[in-house]
Every structure is written in C-alpha cells, then in structure tokens.
Coordinates of N, CA and C in Angstrom, one line a residue:
L769 N 0.8 -1.2 0.0 CA 0.0 0.0 0.0 C 0.8 1.2 0.0
A770 N 2.0 1.2 0.6 CA 2.8 2.4 0.7 C 3.4 2.8 -0.6
S771 N 3.6 1.8 -1.5 CA 4.2 2.1 -2.9 C 3.1 2.6 -3.9
H772 N 1.8 2.5 -3.6 CA 0.8 2.9 -4.5 C 0.9 4.5 -4.9
P773 N 1.2 5.4 -3.9 CA 1.4 6.7 -4.2 C 2.4 7.1 -5.2
F774 N 3.5 6.3 -5.3 CA 4.6 6.7 -6.1 C 4.1 6.5 -7.7
Q775 N 4.6 7.4 -8.5 CA 4.3 7.3 -9.9 C 5.2 6.2 -10.5
M776 N 4.5 5.5 -11.4 CA 5.2 4.4 -12.0 C 6.2 4.8 -13.0
A777 N 7.3 4.2 -13.0 CA 8.4 4.6 -13.9 C 8.0 4.3 -15.3
L778 N 8.4 5.1 -16.3 CA 8.1 4.9 -17.7 C 9.4 5.0 -18.5
Y779 N 9.3 4.2 -19.5 CA 10.4 4.2 -20.6 C 10.2 5.4 -21.5
F780 N 11.1 6.1 -21.9 CA 10.9 7.1 -22.9 C 12.3 7.4 -23.6
C781 N 12.2 7.9 -24.8 CA 13.4 8.3 -25.5 C 13.7 9.8 -25.3
T782 N 14.9 10.0 -24.7 CA 15.2 11.4 -24.3 C 15.2 12.4 -25.5
G783 N 15.5 11.9 -26.7 CA 15.5 12.8 -27.8 C 14.2 13.3 -28.3
V784 N 13.1 12.7 -27.7 CA 11.7 13.1 -28.1 C 11.2 14.1 -27.0
L785 N 11.6 14.0 -25.8 CA 11.1 14.9 -24.7 C 11.9 16.1 -24.6
E786 N 11.3 17.3 -24.6 CA 12.1 18.5 -24.4 C 12.2 18.9 -23.0
D787 N 11.4 18.5 -22.1 CA 11.3 18.9 -20.6 C 12.3 17.9 -19.9
E788 N 13.5 18.4 -19.7 CA 14.5 17.6 -19.0 C 14.2 17.3 -17.6
T789 N 13.2 18.0 -17.0 CA 12.8 17.6 -15.6 C 12.1 16.3 -15.5
L790 N 11.7 15.8 -16.6 CA 11.1 14.4 -16.8 C 12.2 13.3 -16.6
F791 N 13.5 13.7 -16.8 CA 14.5 12.8 -16.8 C 14.9 12.4 -15.3
R792 N 14.5 13.1 -14.4 CA 15.0 13.0 -13.0 C 14.4 11.9 -12.3
H793 N 15.0 11.4 -11.2 CA 14.5 10.3 -10.5 C 13.9 11.0 -9.2
Y794 N 12.7 10.9 -8.9 CA 12.1 11.6 -7.7 C 12.7 11.2 -6.5
A795 N 12.6 9.8 -6.2 CA 13.1 9.3 -4.8 C 14.5 9.5 -4.7
L796 N 15.4 9.4 -5.6 CA 16.8 9.5 -5.5 C 17.3 10.9 -5.6
N797 N 16.4 11.8 -6.1 CA 16.7 13.3 -6.2 C 17.9 13.4 -7.1
V798 N 18.0 12.8 -8.2 CA 19.1 13.0 -9.2 C 18.5 13.5 -10.5
P799 N 19.2 14.4 -11.2 CA 18.6 15.1 -12.4 C 18.5 14.2 -13.6
F800 N 19.4 13.3 -13.8 CA 19.4 12.4 -15.0 C 19.5 10.9 -14.4
Y801 N 18.7 10.1 -14.9 CA 18.6 8.8 -14.4 C 18.2 7.8 -15.5
T802 N 18.8 6.7 -15.5 CA 18.4 5.5 -16.3 C 18.4 4.3 -15.6
H803 N 17.6 3.3 -15.9 CA 17.6 2.1 -15.1 C 17.4 0.9 -16.1
F804 N 18.1 -0.1 -15.8 CA 17.9 -1.3 -16.6 C 18.4 -2.6 -15.9
T805 N 18.0 -3.7 -16.2 CA 18.4 -4.9 -15.6 C 19.1 -5.8 -16.6
S806 N 19.3 -7.1 -16.4 CA 19.9 -7.9 -17.3 C 19.2 -8.0 -18.7
P807 N 19.9 -7.8 -19.8 CA 19.2 -7.8 -21.0 C 18.5 -9.1 -21.5
I808 N 18.6 -10.1 -20.6 CA 17.9 -11.3 -21.0 C 16.5 -11.3 -20.4
R809 N 16.3 -10.4 -19.6 CA 14.9 -10.4 -18.9 C 13.8 -9.7 -19.8
R810 N 14.0 -8.5 -20.2 CA 12.9 -7.8 -20.9 C 13.5 -7.1 -22.1
Y811 N 12.6 -6.9 -23.1 CA 13.1 -6.2 -24.4 C 13.5 -4.8 -24.1
A812 N 12.8 -4.2 -23.2 CA 13.1 -2.7 -22.9 C 14.6 -2.6 -22.4
D813 N 15.1 -3.6 -21.6 CA 16.4 -3.6 -21.1 C 17.4 -3.8 -22.3
V814 N 17.1 -4.7 -23.2 CA 17.9 -4.8 -24.4 C 18.1 -3.6 -25.2
I815 N 17.1 -2.9 -25.3 CA 17.1 -1.5 -26.0 C 18.0 -0.6 -25.2
V816 N 17.8 -0.5 -23.9 CA 18.6 0.5 -23.1 C 20.1 0.1 -23.1
H817 N 20.4 -1.3 -23.1 CA 21.8 -1.7 -23.2 C 22.4 -1.3 -24.6
R818 N 21.7 -1.4 -25.6 CA 22.1 -1.1 -26.9 C 22.4 0.4 -27.0
L819 N 21.4 1.2 -26.5 CA 21.6 2.6 -26.7 C 22.7 3.1 -25.8
L820 N 22.8 2.6 -24.5 CA 24.0 3.0 -23.6 C 25.3 2.7 -24.3
S821 N 25.4 1.4 -24.8 CA 26.7 1.0 -25.5 C 27.0 1.9 -26.6
A822 N 26.0 2.2 -27.4 CA 26.3 3.1 -28.6 C 26.7 4.4 -28.1
S823 N 26.0 5.0 -27.1 CA 26.4 6.4 -26.6 C 27.7 6.5 -26.0
L824 N 28.2 5.3 -25.5 CA 29.5 5.3 -24.9 C 30.7 5.0 -25.9
G825 N 30.2 4.8 -27.2 CA 31.1 4.4 -28.2 C 31.6 3.0 -28.2
A826 N 31.0 2.1 -27.4 CA 31.4 0.8 -27.3 C 30.9 -0.1 -28.4
S827 N 29.8 0.4 -29.1 CA 29.2 -0.3 -30.2 C 28.8 0.7 -31.3
S828 N 28.4 0.2 -32.4 CA 28.0 1.1 -33.5 C 26.6 1.7 -33.1
P829 N 26.3 2.9 -33.7 CA 25.1 3.6 -33.4 C 23.9 2.7 -33.8
I830 N 22.8 3.0 -33.1 CA 21.5 2.2 -33.4 C 21.0 2.8 -34.6
K831 N 20.5 2.1 -35.6 CA 19.9 2.5 -36.8 C 18.4 2.7 -36.6
M832 N 18.0 3.4 -35.6 CA 16.6 3.6 -35.5 C 16.4 5.1 -35.2
E833 N 15.3 5.8 -35.8 CA 15.0 7.1 -35.6 C 14.5 7.2 -34.1
K834 N 14.6 8.4 -33.5 CA 14.2 8.6 -32.1 C 12.6 8.4 -32.0
E835 N 11.9 8.6 -33.0 CA 10.4 8.4 -33.0 C 10.2 6.9 -32.9
A836 N 10.9 6.1 -33.6 CA 10.8 4.7 -33.5 C 11.2 4.1 -32.2
I837 N 12.2 4.7 -31.7 CA 12.6 4.3 -30.2 C 11.5 4.6 -29.2
Q838 N 10.9 5.8 -29.5 CA 9.8 6.3 -28.6 C 8.6 5.4 -28.7
R839 N 8.3 4.9 -29.9 CA 7.1 3.9 -30.1 C 7.4 2.6 -29.4
Q840 N 8.7 2.2 -29.5 CA 9.0 0.9 -28.7 C 8.9 1.2 -27.2
A841 N 9.3 2.3 -26.7 CA 9.1 2.7 -25.3 C 7.7 2.7 -24.9
D842 N 6.9 3.4 -25.8 CA 5.4 3.4 -25.5 C 4.8 2.0 -25.5
H843 N 5.2 1.2 -26.4 CA 4.7 -0.3 -26.4 C 5.1 -1.0 -25.1
C844 N 6.3 -0.8 -24.6 CA 6.8 -1.5 -23.5 C 6.1 -1.0 -22.2
N845 N 5.8 0.4 -22.3 CA 5.0 0.9 -21.1 C 3.5 0.4 -21.0
D846 N 3.0 0.3 -22.3 CA 1.6 -0.3 -22.3 C 1.6 -1.7 -21.9
R847 N 2.5 -2.5 -22.3 CA 2.6 -3.9 -21.8 C 2.9 -4.0 -20.2
K848 N 3.7 -3.1 -19.8 CA 4.0 -3.1 -18.3 C 2.8 -2.7 -17.5
M849 N 2.0 -1.7 -17.9 CA 0.9 -1.3 -17.2 C -0.2 -2.3 -17.3
A850 N -0.4 -3.0 -18.4 CA -1.4 -4.1 -18.6 C -1.0 -5.2 -17.7
S851 N 0.2 -5.6 -17.6 CA 0.7 -6.7 -16.7 C 0.4 -6.4 -15.3
K852 N 0.7 -5.1 -14.9 CA 0.5 -4.7 -13.5 C -1.1 -4.7 -13.2
R853 N -1.9 -4.3 -14.1 CA -3.3 -4.3 -13.9 C -3.8 -5.7 -13.8
V854 N -3.4 -6.7 -14.6 CA -3.7 -8.1 -14.5 C -3.3 -8.6 -13.2
Q855 N -2.1 -8.3 -12.7 CA -1.6 -8.8 -11.5 C -2.6 -8.4 -10.4
E856 N -2.9 -7.1 -10.4 CA -3.8 -6.5 -9.3 C -5.2 -7.2 -9.3
L857 N -5.7 -7.4 -10.6 CA -7.0 -8.0 -10.7 C -7.1 -9.4 -10.3
S858 N -5.9 -10.1 -10.5 CA -5.7 -11.5 -10.1 C -5.7 -11.6 -8.6
A859 N -5.0 -10.7 -7.9 CA -4.9 -10.7 -6.4 C -6.3 -10.4 -5.8
D860 N -7.0 -9.5 -6.5 CA -8.4 -9.2 -6.0 C -9.3 -10.5 -6.2
L861 N -9.2 -11.1 -7.4 CA -10.0 -12.3 -7.6 C -9.7 -13.4 -6.6
F862 N -8.5 -13.7 -6.3 CA -8.2 -14.7 -5.4 C -8.5 -14.3 -4.0
F863 N -8.4 -13.1 -3.6 CA -8.9 -12.7 -2.3 C -10.4 -12.8 -2.1
S864 N -11.1 -12.5 -3.2 CA -12.6 -12.6 -3.0 C -13.0 -14.1 -2.9
I865 N -12.2 -14.9 -3.6 CA -12.5 -16.5 -3.5 C -12.2 -16.8 -2.0
F866 N -11.1 -16.4 -1.6 CA -10.7 -16.8 -0.2 C -11.7 -16.3 0.8
V867 N -12.2 -15.1 0.7 CA -13.2 -14.7 1.6 C -14.5 -15.4 1.5
R868 N -14.9 -15.6 0.2 CA -16.2 -16.3 0.0 C -16.1 -17.7 0.6
V869 N -15.1 -18.5 0.3 CA -14.9 -19.8 0.8 C -14.8 -19.9 2.3
G870 N -14.2 -18.9 2.9 CA -14.0 -18.8 4.2 C -15.2 -18.5 5.1
A871 N -16.2 -17.9 4.3 CA -17.5 -17.4 5.1 C -18.5 -18.5 5.3

C-alpha cells in the first residue's frame, strides 16, 4: 500500500522529450537517471543496453529514428501497465474467492 502513491516509472526516448525535468528520479533526487536490468529479462532492457553501449562508443550507433525508439518505449510501457493491472485483478479475484470460501 505504501508504494501505490509513487508514480510508475516509464520508458521514454530522451531525444523526443524537451522537458529535462522528466529525466529526474524523484526518490533518489538525481537530475538524470536511467535504469535497466539484465538484457535477458525484458526487451526494454535490451534496448537500453544497446543505446547506452552506442552512446559510450562501445558499439555502432543504433539505426533507429528517435520516434521509432519512442514507439518501442510506449509499447513497453503499455505492456508493463497491462501486466500490472492483470496482477492486481488476479490478487483481487483470489482474495474474493478466499473470503467467500472462508465465510
């Protein structure tokens, strides 16, 4: 319950957003922030790894326009929100079954 008030993190392409205040991490109070996990887990993390590697000069540049990257980010955000909603609905369903059977 304590985590519900926090805004959910979103993927976005920095080249598309003009408002740099959206780049900050609220809880850590840092102006620029990126997050990723192992690239074997989620497609969004694969993209972040590739972009970070290219920006550091460790690999060749990504051959995607920033708008295409933003579309990928939007798709990942949509799937993440849908997954979270299904998880919440599932918990509600099993709780109602538990309460009903217990009554």
